[in-house]
CSV table of C-alpha atoms in Angstrom, one decimal:
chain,number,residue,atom,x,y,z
A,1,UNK,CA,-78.5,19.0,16.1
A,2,UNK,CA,-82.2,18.8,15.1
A,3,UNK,CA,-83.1,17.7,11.5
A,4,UNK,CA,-86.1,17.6,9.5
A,5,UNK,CA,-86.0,14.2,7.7
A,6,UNK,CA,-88.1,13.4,4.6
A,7,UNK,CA,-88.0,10.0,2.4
A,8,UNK,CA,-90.5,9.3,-0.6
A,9,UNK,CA,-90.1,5.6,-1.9
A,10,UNK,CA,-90.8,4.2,-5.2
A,11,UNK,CA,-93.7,2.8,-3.7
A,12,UNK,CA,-95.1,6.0,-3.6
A,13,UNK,CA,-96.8,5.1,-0.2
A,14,UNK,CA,-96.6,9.0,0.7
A,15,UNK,CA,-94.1,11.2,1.9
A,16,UNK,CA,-92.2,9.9,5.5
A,17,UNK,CA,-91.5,13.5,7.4
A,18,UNK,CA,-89.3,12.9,10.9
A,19,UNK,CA,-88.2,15.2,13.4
A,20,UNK,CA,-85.3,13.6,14.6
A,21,UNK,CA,-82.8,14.8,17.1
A,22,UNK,CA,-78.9,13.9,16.3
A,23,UNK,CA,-76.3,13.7,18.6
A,24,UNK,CA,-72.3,13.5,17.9
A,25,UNK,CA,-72.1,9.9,19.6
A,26,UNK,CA,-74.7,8.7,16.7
A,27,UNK,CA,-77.1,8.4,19.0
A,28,UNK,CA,-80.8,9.6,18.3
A,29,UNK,CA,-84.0,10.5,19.3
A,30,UNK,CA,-87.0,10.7,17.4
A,31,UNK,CA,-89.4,13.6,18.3
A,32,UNK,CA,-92.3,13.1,15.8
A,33,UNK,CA,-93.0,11.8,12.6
A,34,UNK,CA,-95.7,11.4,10.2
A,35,UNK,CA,-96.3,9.6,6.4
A,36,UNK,CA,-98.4,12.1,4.4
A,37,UNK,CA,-100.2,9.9,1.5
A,38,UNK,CA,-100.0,11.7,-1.8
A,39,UNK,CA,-103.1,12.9,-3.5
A,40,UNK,CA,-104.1,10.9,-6.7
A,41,UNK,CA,-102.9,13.5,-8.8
A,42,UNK,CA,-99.2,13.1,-7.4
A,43,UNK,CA,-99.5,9.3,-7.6
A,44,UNK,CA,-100.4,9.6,-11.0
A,45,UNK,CA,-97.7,12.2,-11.8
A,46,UNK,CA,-94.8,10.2,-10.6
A,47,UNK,CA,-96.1,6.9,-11.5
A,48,UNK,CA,-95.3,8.2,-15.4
A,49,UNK,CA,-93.5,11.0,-15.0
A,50,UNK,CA,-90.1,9.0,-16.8
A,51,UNK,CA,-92.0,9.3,-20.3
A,52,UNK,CA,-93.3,13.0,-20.0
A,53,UNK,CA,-91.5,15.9,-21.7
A,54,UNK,CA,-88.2,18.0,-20.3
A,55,UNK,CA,-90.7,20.9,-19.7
A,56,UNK,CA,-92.9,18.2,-17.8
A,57,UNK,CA,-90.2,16.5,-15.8
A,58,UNK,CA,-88.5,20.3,-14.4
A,59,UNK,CA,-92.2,21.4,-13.7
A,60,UNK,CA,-92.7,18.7,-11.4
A,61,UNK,CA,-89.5,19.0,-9.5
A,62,UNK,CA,-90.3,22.6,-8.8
A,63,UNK,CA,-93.7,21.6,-8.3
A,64,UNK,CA,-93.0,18.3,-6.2
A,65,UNK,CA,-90.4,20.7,-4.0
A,66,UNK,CA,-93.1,23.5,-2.9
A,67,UNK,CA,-95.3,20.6,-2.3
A,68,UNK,CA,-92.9,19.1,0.5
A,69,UNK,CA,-91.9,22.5,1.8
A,70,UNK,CA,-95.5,23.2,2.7
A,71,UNK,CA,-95.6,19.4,3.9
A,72,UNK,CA,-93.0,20.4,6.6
A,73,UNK,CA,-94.6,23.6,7.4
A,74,UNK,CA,-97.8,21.6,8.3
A,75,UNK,CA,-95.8,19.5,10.2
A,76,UNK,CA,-93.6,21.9,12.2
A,77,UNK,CA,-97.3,23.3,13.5
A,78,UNK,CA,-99.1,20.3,14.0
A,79,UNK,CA,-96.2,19.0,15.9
A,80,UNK,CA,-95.6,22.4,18.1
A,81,UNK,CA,-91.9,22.4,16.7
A,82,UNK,CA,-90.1,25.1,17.3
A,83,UNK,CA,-86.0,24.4,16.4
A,84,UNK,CA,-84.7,22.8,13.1
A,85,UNK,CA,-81.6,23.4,12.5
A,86,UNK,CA,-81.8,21.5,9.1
A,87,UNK,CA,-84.0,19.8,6.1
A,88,UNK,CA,-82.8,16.5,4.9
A,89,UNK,CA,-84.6,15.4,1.4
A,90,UNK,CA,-84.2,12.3,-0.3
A,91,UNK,CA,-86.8,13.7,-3.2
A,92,UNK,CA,-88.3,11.2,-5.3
A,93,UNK,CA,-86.5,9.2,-7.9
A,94,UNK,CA,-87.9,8.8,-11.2
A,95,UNK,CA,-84.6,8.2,-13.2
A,96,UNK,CA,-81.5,5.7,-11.9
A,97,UNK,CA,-79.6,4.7,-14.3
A,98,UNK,CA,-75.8,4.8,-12.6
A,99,UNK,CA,-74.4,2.4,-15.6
A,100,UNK,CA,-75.2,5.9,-17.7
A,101,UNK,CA,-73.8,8.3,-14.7
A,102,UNK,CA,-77.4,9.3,-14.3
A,103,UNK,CA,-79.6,9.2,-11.2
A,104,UNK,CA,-82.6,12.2,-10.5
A,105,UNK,CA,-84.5,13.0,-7.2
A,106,UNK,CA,-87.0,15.3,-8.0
A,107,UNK,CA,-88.3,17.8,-5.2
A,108,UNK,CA,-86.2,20.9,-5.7
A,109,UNK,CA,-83.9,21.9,-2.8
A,110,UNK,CA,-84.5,25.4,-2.8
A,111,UNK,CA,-87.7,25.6,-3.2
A,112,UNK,CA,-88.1,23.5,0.1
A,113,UNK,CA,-86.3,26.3,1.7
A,114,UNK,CA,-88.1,28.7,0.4
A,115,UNK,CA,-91.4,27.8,1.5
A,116,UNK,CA,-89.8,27.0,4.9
A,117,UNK,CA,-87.1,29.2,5.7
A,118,UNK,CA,-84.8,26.5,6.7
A,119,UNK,CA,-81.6,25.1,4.8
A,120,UNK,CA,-82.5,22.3,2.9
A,121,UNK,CA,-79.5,19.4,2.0
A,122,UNK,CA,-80.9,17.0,-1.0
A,123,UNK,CA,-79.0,15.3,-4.1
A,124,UNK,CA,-77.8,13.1,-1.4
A,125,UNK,CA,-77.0,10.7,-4.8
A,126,UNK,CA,-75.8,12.2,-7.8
A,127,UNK,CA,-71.8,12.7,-6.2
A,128,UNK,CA,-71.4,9.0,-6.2
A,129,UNK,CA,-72.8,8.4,-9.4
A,130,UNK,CA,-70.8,10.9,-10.8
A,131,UNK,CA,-67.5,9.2,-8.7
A,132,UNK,CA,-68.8,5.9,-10.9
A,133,UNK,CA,-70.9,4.4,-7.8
A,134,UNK,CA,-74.3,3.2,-7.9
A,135,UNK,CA,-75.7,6.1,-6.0
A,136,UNK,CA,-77.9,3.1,-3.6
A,137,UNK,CA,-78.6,2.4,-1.2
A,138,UNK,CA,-77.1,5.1,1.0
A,139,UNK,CA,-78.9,3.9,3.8
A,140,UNK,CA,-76.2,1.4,5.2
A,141,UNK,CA,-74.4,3.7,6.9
A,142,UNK,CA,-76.8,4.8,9.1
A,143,UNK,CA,-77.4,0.7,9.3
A,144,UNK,CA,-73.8,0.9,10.7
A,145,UNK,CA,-74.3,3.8,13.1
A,146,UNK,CA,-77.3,3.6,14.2
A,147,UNK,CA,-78.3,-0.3,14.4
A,148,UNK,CA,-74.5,-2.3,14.8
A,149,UNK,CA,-76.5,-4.5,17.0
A,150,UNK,CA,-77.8,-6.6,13.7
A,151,UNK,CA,-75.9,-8.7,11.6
A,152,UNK,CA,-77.4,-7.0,9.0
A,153,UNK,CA,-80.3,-4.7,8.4
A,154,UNK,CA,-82.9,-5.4,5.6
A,155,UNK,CA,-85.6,-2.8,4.3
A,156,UNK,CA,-88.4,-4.3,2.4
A,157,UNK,CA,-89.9,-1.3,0.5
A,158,UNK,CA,-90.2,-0.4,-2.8
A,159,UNK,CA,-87.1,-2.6,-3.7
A,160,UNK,CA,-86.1,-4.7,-1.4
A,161,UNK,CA,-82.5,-4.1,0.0
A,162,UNK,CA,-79.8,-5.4,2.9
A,163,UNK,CA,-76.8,-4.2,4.1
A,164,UNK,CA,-74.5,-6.1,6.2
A,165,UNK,CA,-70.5,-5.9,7.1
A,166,UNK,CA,-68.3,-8.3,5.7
A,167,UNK,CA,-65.1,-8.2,6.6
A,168,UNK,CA,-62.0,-6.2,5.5
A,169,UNK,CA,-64.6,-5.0,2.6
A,170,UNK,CA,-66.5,-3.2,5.4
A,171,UNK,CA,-70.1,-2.0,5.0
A,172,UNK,CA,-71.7,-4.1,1.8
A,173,UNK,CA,-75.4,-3.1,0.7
A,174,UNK,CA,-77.1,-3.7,-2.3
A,175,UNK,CA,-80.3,-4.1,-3.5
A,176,UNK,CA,-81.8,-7.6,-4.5
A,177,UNK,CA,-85.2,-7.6,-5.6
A,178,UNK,CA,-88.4,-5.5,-6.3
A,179,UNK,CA,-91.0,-5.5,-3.2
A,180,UNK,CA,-93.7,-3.2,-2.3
A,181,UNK,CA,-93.6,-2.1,-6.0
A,182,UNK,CA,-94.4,-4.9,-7.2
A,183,UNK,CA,-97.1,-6.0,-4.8
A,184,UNK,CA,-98.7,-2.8,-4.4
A,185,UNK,CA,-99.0,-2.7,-7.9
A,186,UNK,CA,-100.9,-6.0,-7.9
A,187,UNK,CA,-103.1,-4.4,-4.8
A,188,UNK,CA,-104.0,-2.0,-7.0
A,189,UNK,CA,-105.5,-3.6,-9.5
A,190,UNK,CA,-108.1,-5.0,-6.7
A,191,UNK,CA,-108.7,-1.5,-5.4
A,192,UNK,CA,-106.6,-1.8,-2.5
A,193,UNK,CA,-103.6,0.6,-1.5
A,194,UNK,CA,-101.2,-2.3,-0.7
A,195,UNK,CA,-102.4,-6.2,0.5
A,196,UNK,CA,-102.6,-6.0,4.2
A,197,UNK,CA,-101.2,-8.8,6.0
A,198,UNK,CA,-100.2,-10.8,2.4
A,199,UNK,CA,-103.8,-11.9,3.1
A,200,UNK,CA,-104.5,-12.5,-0.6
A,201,UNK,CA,-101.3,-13.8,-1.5
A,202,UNK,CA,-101.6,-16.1,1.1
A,203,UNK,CA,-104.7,-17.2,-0.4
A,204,UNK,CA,-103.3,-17.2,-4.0
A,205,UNK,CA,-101.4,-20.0,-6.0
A,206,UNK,CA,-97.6,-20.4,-7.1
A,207,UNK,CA,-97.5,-20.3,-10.6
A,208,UNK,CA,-94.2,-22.4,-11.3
A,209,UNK,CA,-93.2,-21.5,-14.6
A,210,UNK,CA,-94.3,-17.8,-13.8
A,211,UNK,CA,-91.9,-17.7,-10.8
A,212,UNK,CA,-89.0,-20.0,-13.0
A,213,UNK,CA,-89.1,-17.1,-15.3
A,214,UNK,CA,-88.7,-14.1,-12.6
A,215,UNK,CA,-86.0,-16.2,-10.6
A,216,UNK,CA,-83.8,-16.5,-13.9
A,217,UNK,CA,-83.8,-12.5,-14.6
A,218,UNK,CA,-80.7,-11.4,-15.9
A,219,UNK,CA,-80.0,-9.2,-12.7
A,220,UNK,CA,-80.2,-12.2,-9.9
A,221,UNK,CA,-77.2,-12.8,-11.4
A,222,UNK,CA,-75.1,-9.5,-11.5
A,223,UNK,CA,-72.7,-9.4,-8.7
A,224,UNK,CA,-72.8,-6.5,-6.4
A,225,UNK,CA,-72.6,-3.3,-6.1
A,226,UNK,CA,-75.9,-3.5,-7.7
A,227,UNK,CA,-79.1,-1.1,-7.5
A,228,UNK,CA,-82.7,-1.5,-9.0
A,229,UNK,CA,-85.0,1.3,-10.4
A,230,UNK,CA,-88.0,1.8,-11.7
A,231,UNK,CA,-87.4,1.4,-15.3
A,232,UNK,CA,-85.8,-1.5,-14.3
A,233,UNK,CA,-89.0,-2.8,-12.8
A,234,UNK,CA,-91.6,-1.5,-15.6
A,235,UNK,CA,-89.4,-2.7,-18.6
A,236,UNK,CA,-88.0,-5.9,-16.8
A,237,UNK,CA,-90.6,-6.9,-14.2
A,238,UNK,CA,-93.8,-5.7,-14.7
A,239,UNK,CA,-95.0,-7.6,-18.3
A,240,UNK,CA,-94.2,-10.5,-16.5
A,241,UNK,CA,-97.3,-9.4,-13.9
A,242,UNK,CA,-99.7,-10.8,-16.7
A,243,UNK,CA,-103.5,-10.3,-16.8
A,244,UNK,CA,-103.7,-14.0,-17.4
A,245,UNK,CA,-103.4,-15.2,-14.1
A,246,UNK,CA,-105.7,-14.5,-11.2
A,247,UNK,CA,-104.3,-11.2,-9.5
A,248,UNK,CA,-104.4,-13.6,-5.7
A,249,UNK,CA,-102.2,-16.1,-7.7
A,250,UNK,CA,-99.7,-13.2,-8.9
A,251,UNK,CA,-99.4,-11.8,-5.8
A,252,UNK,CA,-98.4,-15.4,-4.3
A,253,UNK,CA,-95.8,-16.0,-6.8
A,254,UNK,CA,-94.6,-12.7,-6.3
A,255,UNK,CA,-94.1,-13.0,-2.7
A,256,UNK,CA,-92.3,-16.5,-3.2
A,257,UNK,CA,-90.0,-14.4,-5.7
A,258,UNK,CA,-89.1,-12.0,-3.2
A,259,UNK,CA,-89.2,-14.2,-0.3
A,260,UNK,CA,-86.7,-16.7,-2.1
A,261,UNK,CA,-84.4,-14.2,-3.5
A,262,UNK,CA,-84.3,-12.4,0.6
A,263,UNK,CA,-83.5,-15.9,1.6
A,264,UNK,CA,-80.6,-16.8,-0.9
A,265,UNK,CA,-78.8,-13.8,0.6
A,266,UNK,CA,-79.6,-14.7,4.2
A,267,UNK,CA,-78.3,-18.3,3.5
A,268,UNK,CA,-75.3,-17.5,1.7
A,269,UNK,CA,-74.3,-15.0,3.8
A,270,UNK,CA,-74.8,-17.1,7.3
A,271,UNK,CA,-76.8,-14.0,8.2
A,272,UNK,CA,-78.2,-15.0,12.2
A,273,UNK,CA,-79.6,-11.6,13.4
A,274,UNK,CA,-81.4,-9.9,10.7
A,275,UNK,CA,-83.4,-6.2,10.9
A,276,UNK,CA,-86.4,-5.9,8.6
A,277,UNK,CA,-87.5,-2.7,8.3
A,278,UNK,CA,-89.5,-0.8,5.8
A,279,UNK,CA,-93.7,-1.1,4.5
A,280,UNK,CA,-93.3,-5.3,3.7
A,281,UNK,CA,-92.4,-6.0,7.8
A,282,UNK,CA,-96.2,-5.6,8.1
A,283,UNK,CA,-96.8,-8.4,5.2
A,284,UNK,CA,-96.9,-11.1,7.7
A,285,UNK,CA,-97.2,-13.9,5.3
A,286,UNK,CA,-93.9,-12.5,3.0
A,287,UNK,CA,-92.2,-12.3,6.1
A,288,UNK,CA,-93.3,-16.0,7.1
A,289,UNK,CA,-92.2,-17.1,3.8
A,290,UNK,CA,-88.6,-15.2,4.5
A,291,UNK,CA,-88.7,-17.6,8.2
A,292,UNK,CA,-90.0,-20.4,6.5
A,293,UNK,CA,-86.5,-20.2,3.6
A,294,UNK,CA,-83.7,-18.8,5.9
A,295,UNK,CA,-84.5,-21.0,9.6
A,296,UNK,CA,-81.3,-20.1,10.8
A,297,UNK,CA,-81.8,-16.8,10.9
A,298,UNK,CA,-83.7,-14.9,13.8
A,299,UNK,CA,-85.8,-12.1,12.5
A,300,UNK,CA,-86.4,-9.0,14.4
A,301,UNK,CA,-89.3,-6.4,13.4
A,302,UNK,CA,-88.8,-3.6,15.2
A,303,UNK,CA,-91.2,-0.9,16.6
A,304,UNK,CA,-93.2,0.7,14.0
A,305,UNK,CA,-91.8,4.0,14.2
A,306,UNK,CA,-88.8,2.3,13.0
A,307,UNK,CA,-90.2,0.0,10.5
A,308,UNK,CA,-92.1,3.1,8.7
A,309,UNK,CA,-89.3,5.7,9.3
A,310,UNK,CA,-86.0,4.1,9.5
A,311,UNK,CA,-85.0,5.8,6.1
A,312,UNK,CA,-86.2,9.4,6.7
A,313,UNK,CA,-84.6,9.2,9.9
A,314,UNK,CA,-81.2,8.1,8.3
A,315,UNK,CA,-81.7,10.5,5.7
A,316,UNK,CA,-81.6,12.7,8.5
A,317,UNK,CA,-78.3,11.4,9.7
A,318,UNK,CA,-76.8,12.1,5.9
A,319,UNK,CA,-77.8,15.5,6.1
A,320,UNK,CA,-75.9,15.3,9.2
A,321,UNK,CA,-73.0,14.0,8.4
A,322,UNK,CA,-73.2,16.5,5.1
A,323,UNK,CA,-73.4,19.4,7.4
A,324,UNK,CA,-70.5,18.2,9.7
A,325,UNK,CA,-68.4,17.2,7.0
A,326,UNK,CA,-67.6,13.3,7.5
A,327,UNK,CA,-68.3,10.8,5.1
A,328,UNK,CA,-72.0,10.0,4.4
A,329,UNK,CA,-71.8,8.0,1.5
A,330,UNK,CA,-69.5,4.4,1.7
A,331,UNK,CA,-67.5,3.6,-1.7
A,332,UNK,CA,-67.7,-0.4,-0.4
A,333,UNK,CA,-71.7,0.1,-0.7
A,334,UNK,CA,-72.2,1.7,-4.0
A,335,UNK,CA,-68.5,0.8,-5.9
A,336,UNK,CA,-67.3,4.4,-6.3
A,337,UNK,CA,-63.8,5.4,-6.4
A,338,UNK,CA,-63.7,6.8,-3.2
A,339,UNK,CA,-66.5,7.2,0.0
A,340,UNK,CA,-67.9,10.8,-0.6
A,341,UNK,CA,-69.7,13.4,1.5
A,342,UNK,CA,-72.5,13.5,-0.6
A,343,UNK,CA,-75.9,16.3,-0.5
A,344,UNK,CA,-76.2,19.6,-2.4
A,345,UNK,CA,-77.0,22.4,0.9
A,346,UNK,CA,-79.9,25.3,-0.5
A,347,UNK,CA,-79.9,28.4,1.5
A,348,UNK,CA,-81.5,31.1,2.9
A,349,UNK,CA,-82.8,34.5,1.7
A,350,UNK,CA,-81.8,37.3,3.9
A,351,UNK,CA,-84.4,40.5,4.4
């Protein structure tokens, strides 16, 4: 079965479209693929969209939807494809909240299949919530189907996140720190999309009690199921990115956050074969700090399709799974009552 795959991250990096081509053994094959960067108008729009108006906020998923439809047709003919049985959409999170029994993708389902013509699955989240999950990550179980080889699989994007199995639990995933939000946030401030490389963190300074004061946040102590969003991240995270301190010097204590916090769960968890997937594989000096703190552990980074389109590819498999009816969304991950098949299916207009 041939799906359409499409992942945005709270990184806002762009919009991940896969062609991807499922069969019933789990086994896959990726056709094509390509990250669309969002115009400066979008990244400004869903940078704040979390404080605009109701009117604002359903504008924007109608908006953000025909804006990813006519993403996939440009992709469809720059690719030459001509079969796809099926959209899979992630959207774009700007609430997540699961403690409330609220979580919001925007990029409206139907209006994707509208301006394509093909069904659409999306809302992949909002069943677990509502079953008193987390809603995240959903990933893992496309971790478990599609990459058993690793001990566990770790995706360093927005937030950073690992799933691994452990034992009679099964399938455990959670996330454990912010990542690419945080540091492309500080790459920002320079001019720069992201920091390639880690080159200026690398060049930057630890500030100790800056980085005593993001290890001790309240939710490095919460025991899992756990998820992070973005309000999370500006309410909790970002004052603490201060204009006091040279930006090189926040990005290096950042890194040492993240890189110490990755480690903690690699250590604790005896973790010897480890997956890193996701935008911060290419941050060579985060992932050297990761080494440097977990030695035991061997660290793979894959090929770069899969470290830029592992999600949208699983999202794929979701869509999949939602379509075939067997369970896409695992109760051990996010702490719901129950696993769920998860994803809301938009149609087709006939004549």
């Amino acid at each position: 079965m041939r799906f359409i795959g499409l992942m945005s991250g709270t990184s806002l990096d762009g919009l991940d479209v896969v062609y991807v081509d499922i069969q019933e053994d789990f086994t896959f094959d990726l056709l094509a693929a390509r990250t669309y960067p969002y115009p400066e108008l979008w990244v400004a729009t869903l940078s704040s969209l979390e404080k605009a108006s109701a009117y604002d906020y359903a504008l924007a998923n109608v908006r953000l939807g025909h804006y990813m439809g006519e993403k996939v047709r440009e992709f469809i003919a720059e690719k030459q494809i001509d079969a796809v049985d099926y959209i899979a959409s992630h959207g774009h999170t700007i609430f997540h909240q699961p403690h409330l029994g609220l979580t919001t993708q925007i990029g409206d389902g139907d209006a994707i299949a509208a301006e394509t013509g093909i069904p659409v699955i999306s809302n992949f989240r909002t069943l677990d919530v509502a079953l008193g999950g987390q809603g995240a990550p959903l990933v893992p179980i496309g971790d478990r189907l599609f990459f058993a080889q690793y001990q566990a699989c770790l995706n360093l994007g927005g937030i950073a996140n690992i799933s691994y199995e452990e034992g009679p639990k099964g399938r455990v995933a959670y996330d454990i720190c912010p990542c690419n939000m945080a540091l492309n946030n500080l790459a920002r401030r320079m001019g720069k999309d992201y920091d390639r490389d880690g080159l200026t963190a690398r060049g930057g300074a630890v500030v100790p009690s800056l980085l005593e004061t993001m290890e001790s946040l309240e939710f490095y102590r919460t025991l899992a199921p756990k998820s992070l969003g973005k309000e999370w991240f500006v309410e909790s995270f970002l004052p603490l990115l201060q204009d006091d301190y040279a930006t090189a010097d926040l990005l290096r204590t950042t890194v040492e956050h993240e890189a110490l916090r990755v480690a903690s769960v690699l250590n604790e968890k005896e973790i010897k074969k480890l997956l890193v997937s996701g935008g911060g594989a290419y941050n060579k000096f985060l992932i050297e700090r990761i080494v440097a703190l977990a030695p035991q552990c061997e660290v793979t980074i894959p090929d770069p399709s899969v470290i830029e389109y592992k999600e949208a590819i699983i999202f794929a498999l979701l869509g999949y799974l939602r379509i075939t009816q067997q369970i896409n969304t695992l109760s051990s991950v996010t702490g719901a009552r129950c696993d769920s098949i998860g994803g809301v299916l938009s149609g087709l207009c006939q004549g």
